[in-house]
Each structure stands twice: as structure tokens, then as C-alpha cells.
PDB file of C-alpha atoms in Angstrom:
ATOM      1  CA  ALA A  21     106.372 124.595 229.391  1.00  0.00           C
ATOM      2  CA  SER A  22     102.706 125.637 229.542  1.00  0.00           C
ATOM      3  CA  LEU A  23     102.188 124.550 225.927  1.00  0.00           C
ATOM      4  CA  ARG A  24     103.410 121.066 226.841  1.00  0.00           C
ATOM      5  CA  LYS A  25     100.857 120.982 229.673  1.00  0.00           C
ATOM      6  CA  ASP A  26      98.124 122.113 227.270  1.00  0.00           C
ATOM      7  CA  ASN A  27      99.104 119.365 224.824  1.00  0.00           C
ATOM      8  CA  GLU A  28      98.906 116.776 227.579  1.00  0.00           C
ATOM      9  CA  VAL A  29      95.416 117.974 228.555  1.00  0.00           C
ATOM     10  CA  ILE A  30      94.321 117.551 224.922  1.00  0.00           C
ATOM     11  CA  ARG A  31      95.947 114.100 224.705  1.00  0.00           C
ATOM     12  CA  ASN A  32      94.130 113.002 227.864  1.00  0.00           C
ATOM     13  CA  PHE A  33      90.798 114.342 226.576  1.00  0.00           C
ATOM     14  CA  VAL A  34      91.206 112.366 223.342  1.00  0.00           C
ATOM     15  CA  ARG A  35      92.270 109.184 225.181  1.00  0.00           C
ATOM     16  CA  GLN A  36      89.298 109.366 227.543  1.00  0.00           C
ATOM     17  CA  TYR A  37      86.672 110.489 225.015  1.00  0.00           C
ATOM     18  CA  SER A  38      83.637 108.304 224.547  1.00  0.00           C
ATOM     19  CA  PRO A  39      80.689 109.227 222.319  1.00  0.00           C
ATOM     20  CA  PRO A  40      77.434 110.222 224.016  1.00  0.00           C
ATOM     21  CA  SER A  41      75.670 107.301 222.298  1.00  0.00           C
ATOM     22  CA  PRO A  42      76.416 104.866 219.458  1.00  0.00           C
ATOM     23  CA  SER A  43      74.192 106.791 217.056  1.00  0.00           C
ATOM     24  CA  GLU A  44      74.371 110.430 218.208  1.00  0.00           C
ATOM     25  CA  GLY A  45      77.014 113.094 218.681  1.00  0.00           C
ATOM     26  CA  ILE A  46      80.652 113.052 217.694  1.00  0.00           C
ATOM     27  CA  GLN A  47      81.742 109.436 217.407  1.00  0.00           C
ATOM     28  CA  ASN A  48      85.507 109.764 216.911  1.00  0.00           C
ATOM     29  CA  VAL A  49      88.118 112.203 218.206  1.00  0.00           C
ATOM     30  CA  MET A  50      91.701 111.883 216.967  1.00  0.00           C
ATOM     31  CA  PHE A  51      94.905 113.647 218.013  1.00  0.00           C
ATOM     32  CA  MET A  52      97.508 114.779 215.474  1.00  0.00           C
ATOM     33  CA  ASP A  53     100.639 115.239 217.581  1.00  0.00           C
ATOM     34  CA  PHE A  54     102.672 118.196 216.304  1.00  0.00           C
ATOM     35  CA  GLU A  55     104.767 118.413 219.473  1.00  0.00           C
ATOM     36  CA  LYS A  56     107.353 115.724 218.591  1.00  0.00           C
ATOM     37  CA  LEU A  57     107.719 116.997 215.027  1.00  0.00           C
ATOM     38  CA  THR A  58     108.081 120.600 216.193  1.00  0.00           C
ATOM     39  CA  ASP A  59     110.639 119.695 218.832  1.00  0.00           C
ATOM     40  CA  ALA A  60     112.693 117.586 216.403  1.00  0.00           C
ATOM     41  CA  LEU A  61     112.753 120.316 213.739  1.00  0.00           C
ATOM     42  CA  ILE A  62     113.730 122.993 216.265  1.00  0.00           C
ATOM     43  CA  LEU A  63     116.487 120.828 217.760  1.00  0.00           C
ATOM     44  CA  ALA A  64     117.869 119.946 214.309  1.00  0.00           C
ATOM     45  CA  ASN A  65     117.932 123.582 213.212  1.00  0.00           C
ATOM     46  CA  ALA A  66     119.446 124.674 216.546  1.00  0.00           C
ATOM     47  CA  GLU A  67     122.257 122.171 216.054  1.00  0.00           C
ATOM     48  CA  VAL A  68     123.047 123.586 212.601  1.00  0.00           C
ATOM     49  CA  MET A  69     123.032 127.101 214.094  1.00  0.00           C
ATOM     50  CA  SER A  70     125.354 126.028 216.961  1.00  0.00           C
ATOM     51  CA  ILE A  71     122.684 126.722 219.582  1.00  0.00           C
ATOM     52  CA  PRO A  72     123.152 124.155 222.393  1.00  0.00           C
ATOM     53  CA  PRO A  73     120.199 121.716 222.739  1.00  0.00           C
ATOM     54  CA  GLY A  74     119.522 123.024 226.249  1.00  0.00           C
ATOM     55  CA  MET A  75     118.932 126.493 224.817  1.00  0.00           C
ATOM     56  CA  ALA A  76     117.017 125.533 221.654  1.00  0.00           C
ATOM     57  CA  PHE A  77     113.645 126.232 223.294  1.00  0.00           C
ATOM     58  CA  SER A  78     114.703 129.388 225.116  1.00  0.00           C
ATOM     59  CA  HIS A  79     117.017 131.265 222.722  1.00  0.00           C
ATOM     60  CA  ILE A  80     114.871 134.140 221.451  1.00  0.00           C
ATOM     61  CA  ASN A  81     115.014 136.351 218.397  1.00  0.00           C
ATOM     62  CA  THR A  82     113.493 139.491 219.947  1.00  0.00           C
ATOM     63  CA  GLY A  83     112.605 141.164 216.664  1.00  0.00           C
ATOM     64  CA  VAL A  84     114.099 144.516 217.685  1.00  0.00           C
ATOM     65  CA  ASP A  85     114.861 145.161 214.031  1.00  0.00           C
ATOM     66  CA  LYS A  86     111.141 145.514 213.295  1.00  0.00           C
ATOM     67  CA  GLU A  87     111.722 148.939 211.723  1.00  0.00           C
ATOM     68  CA  ALA A  88     113.936 147.279 209.077  1.00  0.00           C
ATOM     69  CA  ASP A  89     111.420 144.474 208.482  1.00  0.00           C
ATOM     70  CA  PRO A  90     108.036 145.071 210.173  1.00  0.00           C
ATOM     71  CA  THR A  91     106.767 141.621 209.087  1.00  0.00           C
ATOM     72  CA  TYR A  92     108.662 140.030 211.981  1.00  0.00           C
ATOM     73  CA  TYR A  93     108.079 142.031 215.118  1.00  0.00           C
ATOM     74  CA  TYR A  94     107.351 139.666 217.995  1.00  0.00           C
ATOM     75  CA  PRO A  95     109.725 137.408 219.939  1.00  0.00           C
ATOM     76  CA  GLN A  96     110.192 133.936 218.443  1.00  0.00           C
ATOM     77  CA  LEU A  97     112.487 130.952 218.907  1.00  0.00           C
ATOM     78  CA  THR A  98     115.689 131.558 216.999  1.00  0.00           C
ATOM     79  CA  ALA A  99     115.920 127.880 216.007  1.00  0.00           C
ATOM     80  CA  MET A 100     112.392 127.935 214.580  1.00  0.00           C
ATOM     81  CA  ALA A 101     112.469 131.175 212.606  1.00  0.00           C
ATOM     82  CA  CYS A 102     116.131 131.633 211.625  1.00  0.00           C
ATOM     83  CA  ALA A 103     118.601 129.825 209.378  1.00  0.00           C
ATOM     84  CA  GLY A 104     122.295 129.661 208.688  1.00  0.00           C
ATOM     85  CA  THR A 105     125.418 128.293 210.259  1.00  0.00           C
ATOM     86  CA  THR A 106     126.525 131.496 211.981  1.00  0.00           C
ATOM     87  CA  PRO A 107     126.126 131.014 215.744  1.00  0.00           C
ATOM     88  CA  PRO A 108     123.992 133.680 217.437  1.00  0.00           C
ATOM     89  CA  ALA A 109     126.179 136.325 219.084  1.00  0.00           C
ATOM     90  CA  HIS A 110     124.362 136.425 222.428  1.00  0.00           C
ATOM     91  CA  PRO A 111     123.735 133.383 224.677  1.00  0.00           C
ATOM     92  CA  VAL A 112     120.127 134.277 225.560  1.00  0.00           C
ATOM     93  CA  ASN A 113     118.571 136.361 222.797  1.00  0.00           C
ATOM     94  CA  ILE A 114     119.367 138.303 219.672  1.00  0.00           C
ATOM     95  CA  GLY A 115     117.726 141.246 217.931  1.00  0.00           C
ATOM     96  CA  SER A 116     117.389 139.549 214.560  1.00  0.00           C
ATOM     97  CA  CYS A 117     118.370 136.360 212.784  1.00  0.00           C
ATOM     98  CA  PRO A 118     122.125 135.904 212.277  1.00  0.00           C
ATOM     99  CA  ASP A 119     123.124 137.140 208.821  1.00  0.00           C
ATOM    100  CA  LYS A 120     119.452 138.236 208.432  1.00  0.00           C
ATOM    101  CA  ARG A 121     118.609 134.706 207.203  1.00  0.00           C
ATOM    102  CA  ARG A 122     115.076 133.450 207.826  1.00  0.00           C
ATOM    103  CA  GLY A 123     114.486 129.721 208.238  1.00  0.00           C
ATOM    104  CA  ILE A 124     112.528 127.126 206.287  1.00  0.00           C
ATOM    105  CA  ILE A 125     110.687 125.678 209.287  1.00  0.00           C
ATOM    106  CA  SER A 126     108.691 128.846 209.940  1.00  0.00           C
ATOM    107  CA  ARG A 127     109.140 132.290 208.400  1.00  0.00           C
ATOM    108  CA  ASP A 128     107.629 134.065 211.384  1.00  0.00           C
ATOM    109  CA  GLY A 129     107.983 131.642 214.309  1.00  0.00           C
ATOM    110  CA  MET A 130     104.267 130.845 214.250  1.00  0.00           C
ATOM    111  CA  HIS A 131     103.143 129.528 210.856  1.00  0.00           C
ATOM    112  CA  TRP A 132     104.622 126.436 209.234  1.00  0.00           C
ATOM    113  CA  CYS A 133     106.445 126.529 205.886  1.00  0.00           C
ATOM    114  CA  ASP A 134     104.531 124.017 203.802  1.00  0.00           C
ATOM    115  CA  LYS A 135     107.552 123.077 201.690  1.00  0.00           C
ATOM    116  CA  THR A 136     109.278 121.819 204.838  1.00  0.00           C
ATOM    117  CA  THR A 137     106.477 120.364 206.941  1.00  0.00           C
ATOM    118  CA  GLY A 138     103.629 119.989 204.431  1.00  0.00           C
ATOM    119  CA  PRO A 139     104.360 116.492 203.142  1.00  0.00           C
ATOM    120  CA  ARG A 140     104.722 115.012 206.632  1.00  0.00           C
ATOM    121  CA  THR A 141     101.698 116.777 208.137  1.00  0.00           C
ATOM    122  CA  THR A 142      99.522 116.031 205.108  1.00  0.00           C
ATOM    123  CA  ALA A 143     100.477 112.351 205.259  1.00  0.00           C
ATOM    124  CA  GLY A 144      99.764 112.338 209.004  1.00  0.00           C
ATOM    125  CA  LEU A 145      96.326 113.862 208.482  1.00  0.00           C
ATOM    126  CA  ALA A 146      95.513 111.437 205.652  1.00  0.00           C
ATOM    127  CA  CYS A 147      96.590 108.546 207.867  1.00  0.00           C
ATOM    128  CA  LEU A 148      94.300 109.710 210.711  1.00  0.00           C
ATOM    129  CA  ILE A 149      91.383 110.144 208.300  1.00  0.00           C
ATOM    130  CA  ASP A 150      92.001 106.596 207.095  1.00  0.00           C
ATOM    131  CA  CYS A 151      91.851 105.392 210.722  1.00  0.00           C
ATOM    132  CA  VAL A 152      88.400 106.922 211.171  1.00  0.00           C
ATOM    133  CA  SER A 153      87.201 105.768 207.746  1.00  0.00           C
ATOM    134  CA  ASN A 154      88.179 102.178 208.423  1.00  0.00           C
ATOM    135  CA  ASP A 155      84.915 100.920 209.908  1.00  0.00           C
ATOM    136  CA  SER A 156      85.247  98.049 212.304  1.00  0.00           C
ATOM    137  CA  ASP A 157      82.621  95.338 212.570  1.00  0.00           C
ATOM    138  CA  ASP A 158      83.224  95.134 216.302  1.00  0.00           C
ATOM    139  CA  ILE A 159      81.903  98.329 217.931  1.00  0.00           C
ATOM    140  CA  GLU A 160      83.312  97.270 221.311  1.00  0.00           C
ATOM    141  CA  ASP A 161      86.917  97.282 220.027  1.00  0.00           C
ATOM    142  CA  ARG A 162      86.551 100.497 217.980  1.00  0.00           C
ATOM    143  CA  PRO A 163      88.023 102.943 220.564  1.00  0.00           C
ATOM    144  CA  GLU A 164      91.077 100.741 221.109  1.00  0.00           C
ATOM    145  CA  GLN A 165      91.553 100.285 217.351  1.00  0.00           C
ATOM    146  CA  LEU A 166      91.373 104.051 216.834  1.00  0.00           C
ATOM    147  CA  ARG A 167      93.994 104.717 219.527  1.00  0.00           C
ATOM    148  CA  GLU A 168      96.324 102.113 218.023  1.00  0.00           C
ATOM    149  CA  CYS A 169      95.873 103.553 214.535  1.00  0.00           C
ATOM    150  CA  GLU A 170      96.303 107.122 215.839  1.00  0.00           C
ATOM    151  CA  PHE A 171      99.539 106.104 217.600  1.00  0.00           C
ATOM    152  CA  ALA A 172     100.831 104.445 214.415  1.00  0.00           C
ATOM    153  CA  CYS A 173     100.072 107.558 212.312  1.00  0.00           C
ATOM    154  CA  ASN A 174     101.753 109.922 214.778  1.00  0.00           C
ATOM    155  CA  HIS A 175     104.717 107.569 215.130  1.00  0.00           C
ATOM    156  CA  MET A 176     105.156 107.276 211.381  1.00  0.00           C
ATOM    157  CA  TYR A 177     104.616 110.887 210.258  1.00  0.00           C
ATOM    158  CA  MET A 178     104.615 113.359 213.156  1.00  0.00           C
ATOM    159  CA  ASN A 179     108.251 113.046 214.207  1.00  0.00           C
ATOM    160  CA  MET A 180     111.689 112.960 212.619  1.00  0.00           C
ATOM    161  CA  GLU A 181     112.473 109.379 213.625  1.00  0.00           C
ATOM    162  CA  THR A 182     111.013 107.898 210.438  1.00  0.00           C
ATOM    163  CA  PHE A 183     112.117 108.835 206.968  1.00  0.00           C
ATOM    164  CA  PHE A 184     111.652 107.787 203.360  1.00  0.00           C
ATOM    165  CA  VAL A 185     114.481 105.836 201.776  1.00  0.00           C
ATOM    166  CA  LEU A 186     114.684 105.388 198.007  1.00  0.00           C
ATOM    167  CA  ASP A 187     115.659 101.927 196.827  1.00  0.00           C
ATOM    168  CA  GLU A 188     117.134 103.464 193.668  1.00  0.00           C
ATOM    169  CA  THR A 189     118.301 106.997 192.964  1.00  0.00           C
ATOM    170  CA  THR A 190     115.528 108.755 191.050  1.00  0.00           C
ATOM    171  CA  VAL A 191     114.435 112.295 190.384  1.00  0.00           C
ATOM    172  CA  GLU A 192     110.832 111.666 191.397  1.00  0.00           C
ATOM    173  CA  ILE A 193     109.746 109.883 194.529  1.00  0.00           C
ATOM    174  CA  ASP A 194     107.205 107.173 193.841  1.00  0.00           C
ATOM    175  CA  SER A 195     105.860 105.059 196.683  1.00  0.00           C
ATOM    176  CA  LYS A 196     106.645 101.921 194.661  1.00  0.00           C
ATOM    177  CA  GLN A 197     110.341 102.836 194.555  1.00  0.00           C
ATOM    178  CA  GLY A 198     110.981 103.228 198.265  1.00  0.00           C
ATOM    179  CA  HIS A 199     109.826 102.491 201.752  1.00  0.00           C
ATOM    180  CA  LEU A 200     109.488 104.165 205.136  1.00  0.00           C
ATOM    181  CA  GLU A 201     112.176 103.220 207.564  1.00  0.00           C
ATOM    182  CA  ASN A 202     112.465 103.705 211.312  1.00  0.00           C
ATOM    183  CA  PRO A 203     116.128 103.577 212.368  1.00  0.00           C
ATOM    184  CA  LYS A 204     115.352 102.805 216.026  1.00  0.00           C
TER     185      LYS A 204
END
């Protein structure tokens, strides 16, 4: 819950930011919103693991098996760090991942697995950089244009509501062969 409050403080700072002057200091501040993407990935993995949605953000893998595998020794969300379809045995926390299977969202509950999140986060970052690089002739409208572009980037890439659909079945994904689609 405190992380959500911290994220909101950062969002508000970015929304209210104005440069010290038109020619000095930091001119643009953008927000890449990992919260929606993180929540969606955790909820999806929790569903596969039969962890109820209400427990997805509180079911803990305590890491008590740290002697067997000292790499993972601190408490972490089961639905973020574990994998498999075997439901956790205990309703609140477990000592290690069911069937000793680590997840593909995060191997340690802290760092992202690039194979899973890399394409989306890289596209989101590139989109935000494009927002800042797109110079507007109208300085007065620049902050509003940046917020709109930032919202569009986060909406398109930093959640699980949008996805890439291929128009034809192919082995390689080429942007000319498909399109992004938002089912809502």
C-alpha cells in the first residue's frame, strides 16, 4: 500500500512540474508507469497458480529454504517470483515456490526478467523519448502535449490491456504484419 502512495506522489510531481525557465534547468519530466503492468502480470500469474486475486498482493514466499538456494532469501510475492499450476499449500505464505519452480516475471521478486517484460518496457521508454523529442512550435501547449503523449505511451505499453495481433501467422513479428489492439 505504501508503494502505491509513493507512486501517486511521483505522478503528482510529474503532473505539476514546470521548468524553472524556458531556457534553463530540466525542461521535461516524464513518468513511465510500471504499476499497472506489474499489477496485471502478478494477477495473471496468481490466477494460473490458483491464488485468489484478493491474495495476489499478500501471499508471500518467505524464502525459508535459503539454505537449499541462498540466491533467494528474502520474502517476495509468490505470484511475482514463482511459477507453475500447483496451488500454494498455505493460504498466507509458503517457504518456497510450489514444486520449486521460479517464475518468468521476476526470478527474485525484485528484478524484472527481460524476456518477459523487456519488449513492453523498452517500447514504453522509446515512446516516452519520442514524446520529448517531438518539438512543438507552440511552447504554451508543450506541457499539455507531453502529458497527453505520456498517457498514450503508458496506456499502450505499460499495461496488459493492449496486445499485438498478427494479421497472418508468421515466425517473425514485423510491425508491417500486425497491429496493436486494445480490446476495451
